[in-house]
XYZ file of C-alpha atoms in Angstrom:
459
model
C 0.000 0.000 0.000
C 1.157 3.544 -0.732
C 1.433 6.083 2.084
C -1.996 7.369 1.108
C -4.572 4.580 1.356
C -7.197 4.505 -1.366
C -10.561 5.324 0.192
C -13.916 5.157 -1.548
C -16.510 7.667 -0.360
C -19.791 6.168 -1.566
C -23.296 7.526 -1.287
C -26.336 9.224 -2.738
C -24.499 11.947 -4.617
C -27.723 13.332 -6.097
C -29.263 14.193 -2.708
C -26.385 14.215 -0.185
C -23.807 16.016 -2.319
C -22.942 18.627 0.327
C -22.381 15.983 2.978
C -20.420 13.610 0.759
C -18.171 16.370 -0.586
C -17.438 17.418 2.982
C -16.734 13.812 3.969
C -14.362 13.400 1.023
C -12.462 16.556 2.043
C -12.116 15.282 5.612
C -10.776 11.944 4.383
C -8.216 13.834 2.280
C -7.194 15.913 5.309
C -6.729 12.682 7.265
C -4.337 11.388 4.606
C -6.524 9.380 2.254
C -6.445 9.216 -1.531
C -10.167 9.690 -2.208
C -12.576 8.718 -4.954
C -16.283 9.522 -4.657
C -18.621 6.823 -5.968
C -22.211 7.707 -6.854
C -24.912 5.346 -5.588
C -27.773 7.791 -6.124
C -30.968 6.468 -7.658
C -32.849 9.658 -8.482
C -31.263 12.049 -10.991
C -28.100 12.451 -13.042
C -25.106 14.218 -11.484
C -21.699 14.753 -13.037
C -19.356 15.548 -10.161
C -18.478 12.121 -8.625
C -15.273 10.351 -9.667
C -17.175 7.129 -10.340
C -20.515 7.780 -11.989
C -23.661 5.788 -11.476
C -23.531 4.682 -15.099
C -20.027 3.259 -14.626
C -21.398 0.921 -11.964
C -24.521 0.073 -13.939
C -22.410 -0.792 -17.001
C -21.149 -3.825 -15.103
C -24.647 -5.344 -15.151
C -25.748 -3.887 -18.485
C -28.287 -1.426 -17.066
C -29.008 2.193 -17.959
C -29.383 4.942 -15.382
C -32.366 6.362 -17.263
C -34.231 3.149 -16.458
C -33.149 3.170 -12.827
C -34.508 6.684 -12.336
C -37.969 5.404 -13.343
C -37.970 2.310 -11.132
C -39.813 2.127 -7.805
C -37.437 3.065 -5.005
C -37.010 -0.477 -3.722
C -36.148 -1.790 -7.198
C -33.782 1.116 -7.853
C -31.926 0.581 -4.574
C -31.493 -3.131 -5.224
C -30.323 -2.558 -8.790
C -27.809 0.135 -7.874
C -26.638 -1.808 -4.830
C -25.938 -4.975 -6.769
C -24.238 -3.067 -9.594
C -22.140 -1.138 -7.091
C -21.140 -4.365 -5.356
C -19.798 -5.816 -8.602
C -18.073 -2.557 -9.554
C -16.318 -2.139 -6.215
C -15.091 -5.731 -6.326
C -13.574 -5.052 -9.731
C -11.851 -2.014 -8.253
C -10.692 -3.956 -5.188
C -9.186 -6.706 -7.324
C -7.389 -3.998 -9.330
C -5.850 -2.644 -6.100
C -7.978 0.524 -6.059
C -9.767 0.050 -2.713
C -8.184 0.062 0.750
C -11.333 1.163 2.580
C -14.867 2.496 2.130
C -16.923 5.066 4.044
C -20.361 6.587 3.631
C -22.814 9.015 5.239
C -26.483 8.391 4.609
C -30.069 7.981 5.728
C -32.096 4.799 5.289
C -32.064 4.621 1.486
C -28.369 5.402 1.161
C -27.474 3.019 3.972
C -29.380 0.217 2.281
C -27.688 0.906 -1.066
C -24.094 1.422 0.074
C -24.025 -1.567 2.395
C -24.468 -3.791 -0.664
C -20.994 -2.565 -1.625
C -19.603 -2.993 1.865
C -20.882 -6.547 2.204
C -19.287 -7.453 -1.137
C -15.801 -6.513 0.052
C -13.694 -9.130 1.872
C -13.321 -9.329 5.634
C -10.620 -7.007 6.902
C -11.203 -4.245 4.351
C -12.222 -1.271 6.556
C -15.867 -0.270 6.187
C -17.559 2.611 8.040
C -21.256 3.344 7.584
C -22.313 6.638 9.180
C -26.075 6.476 9.407
C -28.796 8.064 11.456
C -30.414 4.602 11.435
C -27.734 3.350 13.830
C -30.109 3.194 16.784
C -32.442 0.790 14.926
C -32.001 -2.892 14.034
C -28.919 -2.761 11.792
C -28.772 -6.487 10.994
C -30.171 -6.002 7.482
C -27.231 -3.748 6.640
C -24.486 -5.593 8.478
C -25.337 -8.998 7.096
C -22.401 -11.166 8.088
C -19.660 -8.634 7.351
C -17.350 -6.478 9.488
C -19.052 -3.122 8.935
C -18.594 -0.399 11.548
C -21.909 1.367 12.124
C -21.535 4.920 13.447
C -24.222 7.404 14.451
C -23.471 10.869 12.973
C -26.568 12.205 14.821
C -28.034 13.490 11.527
C -28.162 12.435 7.894
C -27.791 15.989 6.595
C -26.218 19.261 7.588
C -22.653 20.437 8.191
C -22.649 22.001 11.664
C -20.789 22.101 14.955
C -21.998 18.587 15.828
C -21.627 16.750 12.533
C -18.271 18.344 11.659
C -16.648 16.581 14.597
C -18.411 13.294 13.916
C -17.370 13.272 10.276
C -13.782 14.279 11.083
C -13.567 11.391 13.562
C -14.925 8.895 11.042
C -12.601 10.164 8.294
C -9.585 9.800 10.583
C -10.726 6.312 11.549
C -11.138 4.981 8.005
C -7.711 6.258 6.972
C -6.033 4.899 10.103
C -7.659 1.488 9.663
C -6.717 1.342 5.991
C -3.083 2.113 6.841
C -2.925 -1.020 8.989
C -3.013 -3.183 5.860
C -2.542 -6.932 6.220
C -1.718 -8.081 9.731
C 1.078 -10.621 9.558
C 2.709 -12.668 12.294
C 6.061 -14.368 12.288
C 4.478 -17.684 13.199
C 1.353 -18.241 11.126
C -0.586 -21.214 12.445
C -3.322 -23.223 10.733
C -6.797 -22.148 11.821
C -9.567 -24.446 13.013
C -13.148 -23.278 13.509
C -15.223 -24.647 16.380
C -18.882 -23.665 16.577
C -20.376 -22.915 19.966
C -23.334 -22.158 22.189
C -23.115 -21.463 25.895
C -24.788 -24.848 26.330
C -22.018 -26.685 24.431
C -19.140 -24.666 25.894
C -17.669 -27.512 27.951
C -16.848 -29.537 24.852
C -15.890 -26.503 22.795
C -13.250 -25.565 25.369
C -11.847 -29.093 25.545
C -11.515 -29.260 21.763
C -9.987 -25.803 21.553
C -7.432 -26.544 24.268
C -6.455 -29.805 22.580
C -5.740 -28.232 19.205
C -4.056 -25.166 20.675
C -1.596 -27.607 22.272
C -1.120 -29.228 18.867
C -0.020 -25.865 17.454
C -3.278 -24.755 15.845
C -5.117 -21.503 16.318
C -8.823 -21.965 16.980
C -11.624 -19.545 16.235
C -14.731 -20.072 18.380
C -17.813 -19.023 16.419
C -20.975 -18.410 18.457
C -23.926 -19.636 16.410
C -26.090 -16.522 16.347
C -25.956 -15.787 12.624
C -22.176 -15.918 12.383
C -22.184 -19.310 10.680
C -22.473 -17.327 7.454
C -19.229 -15.527 8.282
C -17.558 -18.847 9.008
C -18.683 -20.336 5.692
C -17.229 -17.329 3.841
C -13.933 -17.606 5.746
C -13.707 -21.282 4.812
C -14.236 -20.462 1.143
C -11.553 -17.775 1.361
C -9.084 -20.422 2.564
C -8.515 -18.890 5.988
C -10.123 -21.765 7.925
C -8.607 -25.137 7.051
C -10.510 -27.522 9.364
C -13.757 -27.375 11.314
C -15.391 -29.045 14.287
C -18.954 -27.946 13.589
C -19.976 -28.925 17.082
C -22.936 -26.547 17.321
C -25.210 -26.325 14.318
C -28.109 -24.960 16.363
C -28.236 -21.942 14.090
C -30.148 -24.154 11.658
C -33.101 -24.293 14.035
C -32.864 -20.530 14.594
C -33.409 -20.179 10.857
C -36.619 -22.210 11.043
C -38.310 -19.624 13.245
C -36.877 -16.476 11.658
C -35.113 -15.818 14.951
C -33.135 -12.606 15.377
C -30.175 -14.966 15.845
C -30.592 -16.605 12.426
C -28.333 -16.442 9.408
C -28.635 -12.917 7.914
C -31.209 -12.643 5.149
C -28.693 -10.717 3.033
C -26.329 -13.711 2.897
C -26.681 -15.661 -0.330
C -24.863 -18.821 0.748
C -26.012 -21.989 2.506
C -24.866 -23.393 5.823
C -22.930 -26.688 5.788
C -21.630 -26.246 2.251
C -18.237 -24.514 2.370
C -16.204 -27.224 4.111
C -17.711 -29.842 1.803
C -16.951 -27.746 -1.280
C -13.388 -26.940 -0.201
C -12.661 -30.523 0.857
C -11.315 -29.606 4.299
C -11.632 -31.975 7.295
C -14.948 -31.544 9.099
C -16.796 -33.025 12.035
C -20.487 -32.148 12.278
C -22.854 -32.712 15.201
C -26.438 -31.613 15.940
C -25.210 -29.623 18.946
C -27.753 -27.035 20.054
C -30.446 -28.293 17.661
C -32.529 -29.433 20.613
C -33.387 -25.758 20.907
C -33.689 -22.541 18.955
C -32.513 -19.242 20.370
C -35.209 -16.646 19.787
C -35.599 -13.098 21.070
C -37.449 -11.962 24.212
C -40.630 -13.827 25.091
C -42.660 -10.802 23.972
C -41.229 -11.163 20.455
C -42.448 -14.726 19.867
C -45.244 -15.150 17.378
C -48.594 -16.038 18.923
C -48.756 -19.331 17.024
C -45.590 -20.491 18.794
C -46.886 -19.420 22.188
C -50.070 -21.357 21.447
C -47.983 -24.438 20.640
C -46.659 -24.480 24.203
C -50.170 -24.261 25.595
C -51.757 -26.917 23.382
C -48.969 -29.477 23.731
C -47.493 -29.297 20.224
C -44.288 -28.084 21.883
C -43.514 -29.173 25.427
C -43.592 -26.238 27.893
C -41.012 -25.763 30.593
C -42.353 -27.588 33.658
C -45.921 -26.372 34.311
C -45.510 -22.799 33.065
C -47.257 -23.257 29.730
C -44.334 -21.290 28.274
C -40.941 -22.002 26.711
C -37.775 -21.867 28.815
C -36.397 -18.339 29.338
C -32.615 -18.411 28.876
C -32.311 -14.732 29.812
C -34.238 -11.497 29.206
C -33.135 -11.362 25.582
C -33.282 -15.068 24.683
C -36.251 -17.450 24.730
C -35.606 -21.117 23.921
C -37.901 -22.683 21.337
C -38.526 -26.414 21.345
C -38.335 -28.105 17.896
C -41.051 -30.573 16.943
C -40.218 -34.046 15.584
C -41.325 -32.894 12.143
C -38.734 -30.111 12.327
C -36.062 -32.601 13.426
C -36.921 -34.731 10.395
C -36.564 -31.658 8.182
C -33.218 -30.868 9.780
C -31.974 -34.450 9.356
C -32.805 -34.378 5.663
C -30.908 -31.092 5.341
C -27.781 -32.647 6.875
C -27.995 -35.560 4.461
C -28.544 -33.353 1.424
C -25.548 -31.124 2.165
C -23.049 -33.666 3.503
C -23.665 -36.223 0.770
C -21.885 -33.708 -1.494
C -18.734 -33.472 0.618
C -15.352 -33.561 -1.089
C -13.282 -33.996 2.068
C -13.139 -36.262 5.129
C -16.437 -35.801 6.957
C -17.856 -37.432 10.088
C -21.306 -36.766 11.528
C -21.486 -37.660 15.230
C -24.828 -38.024 17.039
C -24.653 -37.801 20.852
C -27.635 -40.009 21.715
C -27.967 -38.816 25.318
C -28.529 -35.178 24.399
C -27.326 -32.316 22.247
C -26.651 -29.586 24.839
C -26.478 -28.875 28.570
C -30.232 -28.245 28.397
C -30.819 -31.642 26.807
C -30.059 -34.159 29.563
C -32.024 -36.291 31.975
C -32.276 -35.436 35.649
C -30.008 -38.153 37.048
C -27.052 -36.866 34.988
C -27.475 -33.156 35.667
C -24.826 -31.258 37.591
C -23.405 -27.759 37.736
C -20.311 -29.038 35.926
C -22.520 -30.304 33.081
C -24.335 -26.992 32.722
C -27.666 -27.808 34.409
C -27.527 -27.905 38.190
C -28.763 -30.991 40.055
C -32.091 -30.523 41.805
C -33.722 -28.661 38.910
C -35.107 -31.796 37.282
C -34.529 -32.720 33.651
C -32.910 -30.152 31.422
C -35.600 -27.977 29.805
C -35.107 -29.586 26.383
C -34.833 -33.234 27.435
C -37.290 -35.548 25.674
C -36.625 -39.288 26.156
C -37.388 -41.843 23.491
C -40.341 -44.075 24.406
C -38.520 -47.312 23.527
C -34.992 -46.310 24.574
C -35.565 -43.834 27.441
C -31.855 -43.223 28.074
C -31.665 -41.799 24.567
C -33.063 -38.521 23.311
C -36.078 -39.007 21.044
C -34.565 -36.419 18.709
C -31.381 -38.490 18.557
C -33.278 -41.664 17.662
C -35.248 -39.891 14.904
C -32.105 -38.325 13.431
C -30.100 -41.554 13.672
C -32.716 -43.520 11.747
C -33.038 -40.894 9.010
C -29.291 -40.416 8.494
C -28.655 -44.176 8.403
C -31.072 -44.293 5.497
C -30.247 -41.010 3.762
C -26.440 -40.755 4.013
C -24.680 -42.028 0.895
C -23.221 -45.334 2.093
C -21.002 -45.544 -0.997
C -19.030 -42.406 -0.067
C -15.775 -43.449 1.576
C -15.164 -39.925 2.879
C -18.460 -39.695 4.809
C -19.121 -41.557 8.057
C -21.913 -41.614 10.641
C -20.992 -42.295 14.264
C -23.624 -42.937 16.937
C -22.259 -42.201 20.428
C -23.789 -43.258 23.757
C -22.957 -39.868 25.256
C -24.260 -36.377 25.919
C -22.465 -33.663 23.986
C -21.149 -32.007 27.189
C -19.287 -35.102 28.451
C -15.466 -35.190 28.338
C -15.574 -38.400 26.318
C -17.460 -36.630 23.543
C -14.701 -34.039 23.260
C -12.129 -36.839 23.288
C -13.949 -38.553 20.427
C -14.047 -35.358 18.351
C -10.360 -34.757 19.049
C -9.424 -38.316 18.034
C -11.329 -38.009 14.774
C -9.881 -34.623 13.875
C -6.354 -35.681 14.863
C -6.581 -38.542 12.394
C -8.071 -36.310 9.717
C -5.348 -33.664 9.879
C -2.667 -36.376 10.127
C -4.057 -38.076 7.027
C -4.739 -41.388 8.791
C -8.544 -41.199 9.022
C -10.669 -43.879 7.375
C -14.371 -44.556 7.382
C -15.400 -47.104 10.007
C -12.811 -46.172 12.665
C -13.527 -45.805 16.423
C -16.020 -48.679 16.667
C -13.773 -50.257 19.286
C -14.535 -47.426 21.737
C -16.970 -48.451 24.470
C -19.242 -45.454 23.934
C -19.484 -45.774 20.139
C -22.593 -47.810 19.328
C -22.307 -47.956 15.564
């Protein structure tokens, strides 16, 4: 990078020209080499460095048409064109960072561009929408949302805010690539609070082996993880907690972002990296506050479709911001079919492990509960525990999933194995099993059918 990082100031140049010109000047004062990129959808303007038509040319569209579109169509068209244009510029070495100042329409448009850029490229979105739900704009990317207090007007308040943001984008862009003398391979481990015991044991094991581990909390960040795998930064994964998949079923606030165009459980298979997958956390779905649950779900807990917590007639309250949904058997069947569909396409060594005695600290029977296992003794069964009628020491969900995957997994694939473990996911032996499997995978000694000699492996 040159001494002056290349900063794109993007925005609605047809309506926020005063503000964007001021922002560009502040970025220059802070030491940036600035280009202004027009993302306006309303009328022609000739002053930006990168015109609207230049972006639209990438997708074969004309600005005259865009000006006639309904606002929502215009925003989507300009956003997608801008995303492709800025990626062309980035690949040509013309983008070290991006910053904008906008209201709702500009924020929606410019964040298409920001989400297109790779992780680590500095992105600052100054928006007066910052106090609202910003998830639609963030998606799964590392965008800094800043409140400028107003979307328009250069005054004693906004001057300082804009100067701060301009200094920040230039300073971040000057950092460039962060390199270390000892670059270690990176393993992802997915987590919930209710699977933490095993997550920590796996992380500690591979840290001792000389790996770095990245612990990814499954609250929509699985999309980020999938993108990092495809970029080559993550080279192995213990997908211990795939509970995000049930969050998606209920449109939870902790689901995969709607703006993400990928699919969970596809990147590791496509890239051929070693992966272990478990249904950790899929005994539950993390939703928002109780008051945010749809009435139909609340009714399910009252009419018996979903089992309520004890005699409350309500789901279990994890904390003030998180209510735990209870998946039905039909939803577990749907989930099982999803696992089979995605993992049957794997190109690398892949093992799916089902812990038959429960999928989280909340999913265990009373006689096993303890503070060390995440559900204190004396509180009865974990709130998600549902025993199988014929095999009461096993989770009913585990039995349903086991039977479906035994039928649906491609038995001819030598790089895909199904292991059924007589364990709960929080037990030390489950972590040991995952560590054994991954050790063999990264050492190149793994083969389908291993580990059947272990006392807790049933099949």
